[in-house]
Amino acid sequence: MPVLLALLLTLLCATARSSPLRFFIDASAFAEGETDLLLEAIAASNGTASVVGVSRGGFLAHKGWHNTSMWDMYWTGREACYRAFLSHLAPGQLVSCTPGSQAITGKASLVATMKRAYGTAASLFVPESFVLPGDYLAFARAVVAAGPATPWVLKEDSHRGRGIAVLPPAAALAAARQRRLGGGAQRYVVAQRFVPGQLLVRRRPLYVRLWVLSLGTHPLRPYLFDGGVAVFGSRQGADDGSDGDDGDGVADGGLTGISAQGADASGHQAMVVNLWQQDRAAARPWSLRQLWDHLDSRFGAGAATGAWARMCLGVAAALAAGLPAQREAGAALPGYQGGNAEVLGVDFLLDGALGAHLVEVNWLPSLARKVVACAAGEACRAGTREPFDAQKEAFLAAALRLLRASSDAATGTGPGRPPGPRAEQWRALCALRAEARAAEGAFVDLTRAALEALACVGRGGACAWVGGAAEGAAGTGVSTDPAAAAGRGARSRWAALRRLADALPPLRWGAAAAAAGDRAGDRIVGYRLTLLDRVTLDLARAGELTAGADAEFTQRVAATWARLAPGHVRPEL
C-alpha cells in the first residue's frame, strides 16, 4: 500500500475534539456521596472533562436520556442507561452501563454464567457454587461429599454485604430450602463452599476490591485498574491487644497456626467482612500496594505478583463468560453503538497459598469516600490521607483520561478505512489503540486475556488457557525472581503487568477437570469468535495493537483482516 494512502487512511483514527468530555450525571440514581469523588475528579481534570448537567430530582426531573445531544458521557443507573441506548447515539458517546452485564453482576447469575461458560472448571475461578433452588440436589450431594467439617456460605440477593450466612452442613441444607417471610421468593439464591484456609493478615480476614472499566463489547475492551483496596474484618482468635505481623496466617491453621474457631457460635461467620456494617470512620483499609508489599515481605519477593496474576485471569474469565449475553442485549437496543463504559467492582478472597477466589462482580460499585459524604475541611478528612479514598481518587482520575481517549478516537473523521473492516469495526479498533495507550501506567489492558478466555467459552476441558490461575505463581507466567520483583514504582509495576498481559499461560485443566467439564449435565454453551475478535486477538498476540505509527497500524489491520477473512466461518456480528 502506498505510504500516502496509508497516511490518509489513518485519519479515521485521528482525534478531533478540542472541547472537554461533557458529563451528564443522574445523581438521583446513586446513594448519598456516590458522585462526590467523580465531581471532584472532573473539577481537577484541567479542562479535559466538564459537567453539563446534574439531575437530582425524581421521576419527573430532566434526565440525560431526554436530550442525548448535550453530553458525551452519561453517568447514570441501569434503567436510564437502557433508555439512552433506545435513542440514536453518535459514535463516541458513552453511557455508564453495559447492556446485559446482569449476566455476571448478580450473585446467582455470576455462578450460572461461569458454569455455563466453563463447566465444572469454573471452580478454577469461583468457589464451588450452586444456584438455588434449581441446583439444590447437586448442592446436597456436594455437602455429603465434602463431609461434616466443611461449612457453606449462603447468599441472599442483596447488596452491600447483607444476607450472607456461613453455616455448618446440616443447617446449610435446611436454610437452602427457606423462603422469604410470607411464603414469598427463595431466600437464598446461591450456596457456595466456604473458601478453606483463608488468609489472615494481622489476625484479620480480608477481601480485595478491584475496579474494572469495561468499554465496548465488539471487541470487548476491559481495563483493570492497577490498584484497589484490601478491606479487613474483625480480629480472629484470642485478642492479646497486639496488631503485629506475627498474626499472619490462615483461618483454619497453617503458616502460623492462627485459628478462627471460637470466634462465634459457627466458628466461621466472623470471617465475613463487610465494611458497610463496620464503623467506617474507625476502619483502616489498605491500598492494594500496601497489601502487596506486606505479602512480599512476609512470604517472599514475588508472592504478591502471583496473586495479582491470578486476579487478572479471574477478571478476564468472568468478563468473557458474560460477553455473549452482553452482545445479545446490545443488539436488541436500536441506539447501541458500542458506547458502553461500565465501572465494575470485583471482589476476591485470598487463601493461605495466595490463591485468588472471585466471589462477586458488582455493578455500580461504591465510589463514595470511606466516611460517606465527608466534605473538605471536615475532621474526617484531616490528618493522614486515607488509602481507601486515595485509591478511588486515582482510579477516577485515570478513568477520565481513558474515557476521553476512547471518545476522541471514536469521533475521529477521515476519508476512508483499510479494506475489510466496516466503519464501526474500524472505529472500535481505533478506540482500542487509543485506550490501550491511555491506560499505560494506570490500568492493565485485559483485551487479549478476555478474548483468549472467550475462545474457551463452551469448550470445557478441550480448551487450552487459564489453569495456571489455580496452580501457583510458577503457573502464571510471571517471574517470581526477587530481583525482578524488587521494584514497586509505577514503571516497574506496569512493566510486570504488561509482561503478564502479553504472555498469559496455557490452561492446565487436569484430566479430572477436563472430564468433569465435558459432562452433558454441565450445560456448557459454545461460542464462536467473530472475525473482529480474531483480528483483535491476532494483533494483541503479536503486540501490534499499540506499537508503531498509525500508518503502520492501518497496514497491519488490513493485512491481518485479509489473512483471516477467507477462513472465517460466519455468522458475523
XYZ file of C-alpha atoms in Angstrom:
573
model
C 0.000 0.000 0.000
C 1.485 3.378 -0.918
C 2.645 5.394 2.071
C 0.484 8.398 1.140
C -2.668 6.292 1.030
C -1.810 4.681 4.362
C -1.355 8.114 5.931
C -4.727 9.219 4.607
C -6.450 6.107 5.930
C -5.134 6.698 9.428
C -7.033 9.974 9.606
C -10.069 7.978 10.620
C -8.214 7.255 13.884
C -7.324 10.910 14.374
C -8.758 12.666 17.383
C -10.800 15.744 16.683
C -12.266 17.060 19.948
C -10.714 20.152 21.459
C -13.583 20.717 23.932
C -13.895 18.860 27.259
C -15.561 15.470 27.611
C -19.061 16.552 28.658
C -20.640 14.648 31.561
C -24.331 14.477 32.415
C -24.783 12.880 35.845
C -28.068 11.456 37.114
C -27.216 11.965 40.783
C -30.668 10.728 41.808
C -29.695 7.225 40.619
C -26.955 6.985 43.265
C -26.834 6.879 47.045
C -25.515 9.747 49.130
C -21.886 10.584 48.442
C -21.535 8.234 45.457
C -20.887 11.001 42.907
C -18.792 13.331 45.081
C -15.409 11.898 44.079
C -16.411 11.857 40.410
C -17.373 15.530 40.529
C -14.085 16.334 42.272
C -12.130 14.394 39.634
C -13.858 16.277 36.835
C -13.153 19.597 38.551
C -9.464 18.636 38.841
C -9.130 17.406 35.233
C -7.589 20.653 33.909
C -10.404 21.161 31.470
C -10.336 17.729 29.850
C -13.778 16.989 31.308
C -16.729 19.120 32.373
C -20.202 18.727 33.855
C -23.017 19.954 31.625
C -25.880 18.717 33.756
C -26.736 17.063 37.067
C -30.171 15.583 37.683
C -31.055 15.438 41.368
C -34.809 15.009 41.057
C -37.052 12.004 40.816
C -39.339 10.624 38.151
C -40.318 13.949 36.539
C -36.839 15.517 36.615
C -34.875 16.118 33.422
C -32.556 13.198 32.730
C -29.683 12.768 30.332
C -31.624 10.444 28.060
C -34.161 13.222 27.413
C -31.560 15.135 25.398
C -28.693 12.943 24.243
C -27.026 15.666 22.177
C -25.857 17.643 25.208
C -23.397 15.083 26.597
C -20.508 12.838 25.630
C -20.617 10.705 28.811
C -23.858 9.819 30.595
C -23.275 8.666 34.204
C -26.484 7.040 35.378
C -28.291 3.953 36.622
C -29.285 0.926 34.584
C -32.861 1.934 33.702
C -31.856 5.336 32.309
C -28.884 3.717 30.589
C -31.183 1.431 28.622
C -33.400 4.376 27.744
C -30.353 6.204 26.366
C -29.477 3.241 24.153
C -33.002 3.280 22.740
C -32.113 6.648 21.190
C -29.766 7.165 18.281
C -26.357 7.774 19.835
C -23.436 9.144 17.858
C -20.040 7.426 17.690
C -18.020 8.388 20.743
C -20.999 8.904 23.054
C -20.578 6.812 26.197
C -23.062 5.547 28.788
C -22.119 4.086 32.161
C -23.624 0.634 31.767
C -23.234 -2.406 29.559
C -26.498 -3.926 28.305
C -26.669 -7.498 29.516
C -23.984 -7.190 32.190
C -26.534 -8.604 34.629
C -25.195 -11.952 33.408
C -22.239 -11.534 35.765
C -23.245 -8.786 38.215
C -25.867 -10.782 40.110
C -24.872 -13.303 42.764
C -26.796 -16.136 41.122
C -26.215 -15.006 37.560
C -22.423 -14.897 38.019
C -22.422 -18.516 39.161
C -24.783 -19.643 36.393
C -22.857 -17.774 33.690
C -19.460 -19.083 34.788
C -20.737 -22.673 34.910
C -22.392 -22.399 31.512
C -19.193 -20.978 30.050
C -16.597 -23.245 31.647
C -18.491 -26.169 33.162
C -17.097 -27.624 36.361
C -13.794 -25.942 35.543
C -15.442 -22.666 36.624
C -14.230 -23.663 40.095
C -10.757 -22.614 38.947
C -12.024 -19.047 39.337
C -15.006 -19.046 41.703
C -15.579 -21.261 44.755
C -17.719 -24.338 44.120
C -21.225 -22.837 43.891
C -24.839 -23.789 43.307
C -27.791 -21.667 42.168
C -30.845 -22.155 44.364
C -33.367 -23.631 44.233
C -32.602 -25.277 40.870
C -29.278 -26.823 41.919
C -30.444 -27.978 45.341
C -29.983 -31.702 44.707
C -26.477 -31.129 43.319
C -25.766 -28.941 46.361
C -26.955 -31.688 48.702
C -24.688 -34.232 47.014
C -21.730 -31.833 47.333
C -22.462 -31.292 51.038
C -22.448 -35.024 51.687
C -19.245 -35.485 49.678
C -17.477 -32.624 51.484
C -18.234 -34.058 54.902
C -19.458 -32.660 58.232
C -16.462 -30.372 58.806
C -16.987 -28.218 55.699
C -19.013 -25.014 56.227
C -21.081 -23.473 53.438
C -21.875 -19.867 52.547
C -25.456 -18.981 51.644
C -26.165 -15.673 49.909
C -29.354 -13.678 49.527
C -29.963 -11.489 46.501
C -28.997 -8.368 48.462
C -26.406 -5.626 48.190
C -23.680 -4.176 50.399
C -22.836 -7.493 52.001
C -26.257 -8.111 53.510
C -27.818 -11.555 53.666
C -24.679 -13.713 53.896
C -24.689 -16.684 56.288
C -21.905 -19.188 56.980
C -23.441 -22.427 58.229
C -22.449 -25.995 59.063
C -23.649 -28.621 56.560
C -26.977 -29.646 58.128
C -28.023 -26.060 58.793
C -26.960 -25.049 55.279
C -29.131 -27.766 53.728
C -32.124 -26.596 55.764
C -31.529 -22.900 55.050
C -31.194 -23.548 51.322
C -34.898 -24.513 51.268
C -36.075 -21.416 53.118
C -38.383 -18.909 51.535
C -38.795 -15.280 52.495
C -41.290 -14.276 55.158
C -44.865 -14.683 53.985
C -44.030 -17.625 51.717
C -42.521 -15.439 49.028
C -39.459 -15.934 46.870
C -36.486 -18.126 47.629
C -34.495 -16.553 50.484
C -31.018 -17.683 49.458
C -30.075 -17.676 45.781
C -26.543 -19.137 45.985
C -24.872 -21.810 48.085
C -21.084 -21.686 47.965
C -18.350 -23.768 49.525
C -16.539 -21.784 52.213
C -13.051 -20.990 50.927
C -10.782 -23.078 53.172
C -7.596 -21.707 54.612
C -8.469 -18.064 54.030
C -5.596 -15.686 54.546
C -5.435 -13.677 57.762
C -3.311 -10.531 57.888
C -2.517 -9.492 61.434
C -5.251 -11.929 62.529
C -7.852 -10.223 60.370
C -9.754 -11.715 57.415
C -9.933 -9.570 54.311
C -11.263 -9.221 50.815
C -9.701 -7.333 47.916
C -11.771 -4.875 45.866
C -10.605 -4.120 42.327
C -12.129 -1.793 39.736
C -12.576 -2.531 36.054
C -13.549 -0.063 33.347
C -15.248 -2.124 30.641
C -15.577 -0.424 27.257
C -17.463 -1.791 24.258
C -18.424 -5.369 23.535
C -17.144 -5.871 19.991
C -14.372 -6.232 20.709
C -14.568 -6.317 24.480
C -12.056 -3.817 25.870
C -11.635 -4.286 29.644
C -9.126 -2.273 31.678
C -8.269 -3.384 35.208
C -7.068 -0.564 37.444
C -3.557 -1.119 38.805
C -4.699 -0.530 42.350
C -7.526 -1.323 44.703
C -8.171 -1.748 48.392
C -7.983 -4.504 50.989
C -10.847 -4.330 53.479
C -10.344 -6.079 56.813
C -12.742 -7.721 59.238
C -12.607 -8.324 62.960
C -9.611 -9.909 64.685
C -9.771 -13.691 64.962
C -8.818 -15.820 67.946
C -7.709 -14.590 71.346
C -7.048 -10.849 71.272
C -3.808 -10.032 73.089
C -4.056 -6.361 72.158
C -1.287 -6.538 69.550
C -1.668 -5.978 65.841
C 1.754 -7.055 64.607
C 2.897 -9.109 61.656
C 3.062 -12.267 63.780
C -0.709 -12.503 63.304
C -0.422 -13.510 59.652
C -1.801 -16.962 58.906
C -4.860 -18.808 57.656
C -8.269 -19.243 59.166
C -8.061 -22.959 59.892
C -4.412 -23.413 60.749
C -1.231 -23.254 58.703
C 1.538 -20.687 58.248
C 1.427 -19.510 61.849
C -1.433 -21.631 63.180
C -3.934 -18.820 63.692
C -7.475 -20.166 64.006
C -10.887 -18.603 63.567
C -12.587 -21.310 65.639
C -14.317 -19.969 68.701
C -14.820 -16.528 67.181
C -18.572 -17.101 67.419
C -21.047 -19.965 67.524
C -20.495 -21.001 63.937
C -16.741 -20.530 64.045
C -16.693 -19.032 60.552
C -19.373 -16.328 60.406
C -16.841 -13.879 61.838
C -14.762 -14.372 58.697
C -17.373 -12.448 56.672
C -16.014 -8.949 56.026
C -18.498 -6.143 55.439
C -17.337 -2.524 55.525
C -20.943 -1.311 55.472
C -21.516 -2.945 58.862
C -18.339 -1.512 60.400
C -17.589 1.837 61.947
C -16.338 3.310 58.685
C -14.513 6.157 60.399
C -12.533 3.670 62.508
C -11.926 1.131 59.723
C -8.417 1.007 58.285
C -8.430 -0.467 54.769
C -5.119 -0.761 52.958
C -4.268 0.174 49.435
C -3.503 -2.768 47.199
C 0.149 -1.727 47.122
C 0.286 -1.828 50.936
C -1.076 -5.365 50.856
C 1.318 -6.484 48.122
C 4.336 -5.054 49.934
C 3.226 -6.734 53.153
C 2.775 -10.129 51.458
C 6.112 -9.862 49.684
C 7.841 -9.055 52.966
C 6.147 -11.926 54.804
C 6.030 -14.691 52.181
C 8.887 -13.831 49.843
C 9.518 -11.479 46.959
C 7.177 -12.173 44.069
C 4.404 -13.698 46.190
C 2.127 -10.738 45.536
C 2.876 -10.814 41.803
C 1.474 -14.330 41.595
C -1.692 -13.340 43.465
C -2.170 -10.358 41.158
C -1.734 -12.569 38.089
C -4.467 -14.900 39.323
C -6.800 -11.959 39.868
C -6.172 -10.684 36.337
C -7.021 -14.106 34.941
C -10.176 -14.348 37.071
C -11.440 -10.945 35.941
C -10.786 -11.796 32.285
C -12.580 -15.137 32.592
C -15.669 -13.587 34.189
C -15.922 -10.801 31.620
C -15.539 -13.273 28.759
C -18.207 -15.550 30.213
C -20.717 -12.689 30.252
C -19.884 -11.333 26.803
C -22.312 -13.469 24.729
C -25.250 -12.219 26.813
C -23.999 -8.640 26.554
C -23.737 -8.782 22.775
C -27.225 -10.223 22.530
C -28.638 -7.484 24.773
C -26.840 -4.728 22.858
C -28.154 -5.994 19.532
C -31.709 -5.573 20.829
C -31.242 -1.834 21.525
C -31.555 0.321 18.378
C -29.256 3.071 19.640
C -26.488 0.861 20.969
C -23.267 1.629 19.069
C -20.684 0.074 21.366
C -20.649 3.094 23.685
C -20.889 1.266 27.000
C -18.402 2.448 29.625
C -19.201 0.493 32.757
C -17.345 0.517 36.071
C -17.379 -2.845 37.828
C -16.190 -3.651 41.329
C -14.645 -7.124 41.537
C -14.125 -8.827 44.901
C -11.612 -11.584 45.663
C -10.765 -13.688 48.686
C -7.192 -14.891 49.186
C -6.204 -18.209 50.700
C -3.037 -19.075 52.577
C -1.309 -20.129 49.331
C -2.249 -16.706 47.879
C -4.779 -18.286 45.568
C -7.396 -15.760 44.437
C -11.091 -16.690 44.565
C -13.583 -14.492 42.708
C -16.688 -14.031 44.860
C -18.595 -11.103 43.324
C -18.753 -8.749 40.365
C -20.579 -5.586 41.398
C -22.448 -3.249 39.110
C -22.431 0.366 40.347
C -19.721 -0.312 42.963
C -19.498 2.252 45.709
C -17.270 5.179 44.750
C -18.041 7.099 47.930
C -15.426 8.078 50.492
C -14.747 5.813 53.442
C -16.702 8.284 55.532
C -19.600 8.861 53.160
C -20.239 12.482 52.134
C -17.204 13.694 54.062
C -16.675 17.277 52.878
C -13.395 19.148 52.514
C -12.315 20.749 55.777
C -14.203 18.292 57.976
C -12.434 16.286 60.665
C -12.984 13.033 58.743
C -10.560 14.291 56.075
C -7.950 15.715 58.421
C -4.563 14.159 59.036
C -3.211 11.199 57.076
C -4.747 10.736 53.647
C -6.990 7.667 53.624
C -5.713 4.950 51.252
C -9.349 3.962 50.704
C -10.207 7.406 49.353
C -6.884 7.907 47.594
C -7.303 4.709 45.562
C -10.757 5.762 44.390
C -9.480 9.229 43.515
C -6.629 7.724 41.493
C -8.987 5.326 39.711
C -11.422 8.065 38.715
C -8.656 10.397 37.522
C -7.212 7.619 35.353
C -10.692 6.599 34.163
C -11.374 10.144 32.948
C -8.246 10.014 30.781
C -9.255 6.644 29.392
C -12.825 7.735 28.670
C -11.565 10.849 26.917
C -9.200 8.801 24.738
C -11.969 6.353 23.850
C -14.491 9.022 22.920
C -11.949 11.070 20.974
C -10.810 8.084 18.905
C -14.365 7.043 18.071
C -15.306 10.550 16.928
C -12.281 10.991 14.647
C -13.064 11.659 10.999
C -11.299 10.766 7.793
C -11.788 9.860 4.116
C -11.661 6.091 4.440
C -10.564 2.951 6.251
C -8.460 -0.110 5.438
C -10.004 -2.735 3.174
C -12.007 -5.231 5.223
C -13.482 -3.784 8.410
C -16.749 -1.893 8.386
C -16.803 1.697 9.635
C -17.974 0.775 13.154
C -15.410 -2.012 13.360
C -12.612 0.326 12.351
C -13.751 2.888 14.909
C -13.643 0.177 17.586
C -10.083 -0.756 16.633
C -9.040 2.895 16.663
C -10.641 3.312 20.087
C -8.872 0.204 21.357
C -5.500 1.504 20.205
C -6.046 4.924 21.806
C -7.401 3.414 25.027
C -4.524 0.977 25.400
C -2.065 3.844 25.129
C -4.010 5.975 27.610
C -4.206 3.016 30.000
C -0.443 2.612 30.357
C 0.767 3.261 33.871
C -2.687 3.064 35.447
C -4.544 0.053 34.027
C -3.863 -3.469 32.836
C -5.291 -3.940 29.353
C -7.136 -7.265 29.607
C -8.361 -7.268 25.991
C -6.154 -10.143 24.967
C -6.814 -12.103 28.160
C -10.585 -11.730 27.767
C -10.511 -12.807 24.111
C -8.337 -15.806 24.956
C -10.937 -16.757 27.578
C -13.805 -16.096 25.135
C -12.273 -18.619 22.750
C -12.646 -21.159 25.595
C -16.317 -20.490 26.319
C -18.230 -23.706 25.762
C -15.178 -25.834 25.069
C -14.695 -27.335 28.517
C -11.616 -29.460 29.060
C -10.634 -29.190 25.388
C -9.625 -25.561 25.830
C -6.008 -24.545 26.358
C -5.928 -21.446 28.593
C -6.002 -20.166 32.180
C -5.422 -23.146 34.501
C -2.261 -21.567 35.815
C -4.610 -19.377 37.859
C -5.329 -22.395 40.038
C -1.780 -23.579 40.382
C 0.659 -21.128 41.870
C 2.954 -18.341 40.807
C 5.005 -20.627 38.562
C 1.895 -21.397 36.518
C 1.004 -17.781 35.886
C 3.896 -16.926 33.588
C 5.035 -14.142 35.931
C 8.573 -14.097 37.250
C 8.987 -14.569 40.994
C 12.688 -13.796 40.915
C 13.390 -11.375 43.811
C 15.404 -9.051 41.587
C 12.623 -8.916 39.026
C 10.002 -8.237 41.684
C 12.031 -5.773 43.762
C 10.741 -2.553 42.219
C 7.395 -1.238 43.376
C 7.219 2.032 41.444
C 4.593 2.667 38.783
C 7.011 1.979 35.937
C 8.284 -1.363 37.262
C 4.789 -2.436 38.273
C 3.446 -1.585 34.849
C 6.261 -3.467 33.136
C 5.440 -6.601 35.121
C 1.758 -6.299 34.296
C 2.432 -5.774 30.615
C 4.502 -8.961 30.638
C 1.548 -10.713 32.210
C -0.914 -9.429 29.639
C 1.406 -10.250 26.756
C 2.409 -13.731 27.906
C -0.605 -15.382 29.514
C -0.145 -19.049 30.312
C -1.863 -22.032 28.724
C -4.740 -23.635 30.583
C -3.919 -26.727 32.594
C -7.296 -28.234 33.400
C -6.003 -31.620 34.522
C -7.640 -34.882 33.475
C -10.311 -34.842 36.198
C -11.387 -31.265 35.491
C -11.413 -31.962 31.754
C -13.663 -34.977 32.135
C -15.993 -33.149 34.528
C -16.094 -30.075 32.335
C -17.261 -32.111 29.361
C -20.206 -33.756 31.093
C -23.535 -33.083 29.410
C -25.025 -32.143 32.765
C -22.802 -29.065 32.954
C -24.853 -27.370 30.216
C -21.827 -25.781 28.569
C -22.820 -23.264 25.900
C -20.475 -22.871 22.936
C -19.460 -19.575 21.408
C -17.651 -18.668 18.204
C -15.273 -15.727 17.888
C -16.277 -13.158 15.309
C -13.854 -12.054 12.628
C -13.241 -8.790 14.507
C -12.493 -10.814 17.657
C -9.990 -12.926 15.746
C -8.287 -9.925 14.158
C -8.044 -8.153 17.519
C -6.693 -11.246 19.255
C -4.160 -11.850 16.478
C -2.900 -8.264 16.704
C -2.755 -8.467 20.511
C -0.791 -11.711 20.452
C 1.717 -10.088 18.098
C 1.965 -6.985 20.281
C 0.769 -4.828 17.375
C -2.225 -3.017 18.891
C -0.212 -0.111 20.261
C 3.166 -0.473 18.549
C 4.400 1.737 15.727
C 2.946 4.712 13.925
C -0.692 4.989 12.909
C 0.149 4.330 9.265
C 1.810 1.045 10.233
C -1.200 0.096 12.355
C -3.531 0.675 9.419
C -1.429 -1.574 7.227
C -1.281 -4.292 9.898
C -5.063 -4.263 10.294
C -5.561 -4.538 6.536
C -3.059 -7.382 6.243
C -4.435 -9.304 9.233
C -8.004 -8.904 8.035
C -7.107 -10.137 4.558
C -5.296 -13.159 6.023
C -8.053 -14.257 8.425
C -11.198 -13.396 6.465
C -11.077 -16.225 3.884
C -11.064 -18.915 6.575
C -13.618 -17.277 8.855
C -16.926 -19.087 9.281
C -19.971 -16.875 9.670
C -22.252 -15.790 11.309
C -20.618 -12.429 11.901
C -21.965 -9.653 14.125
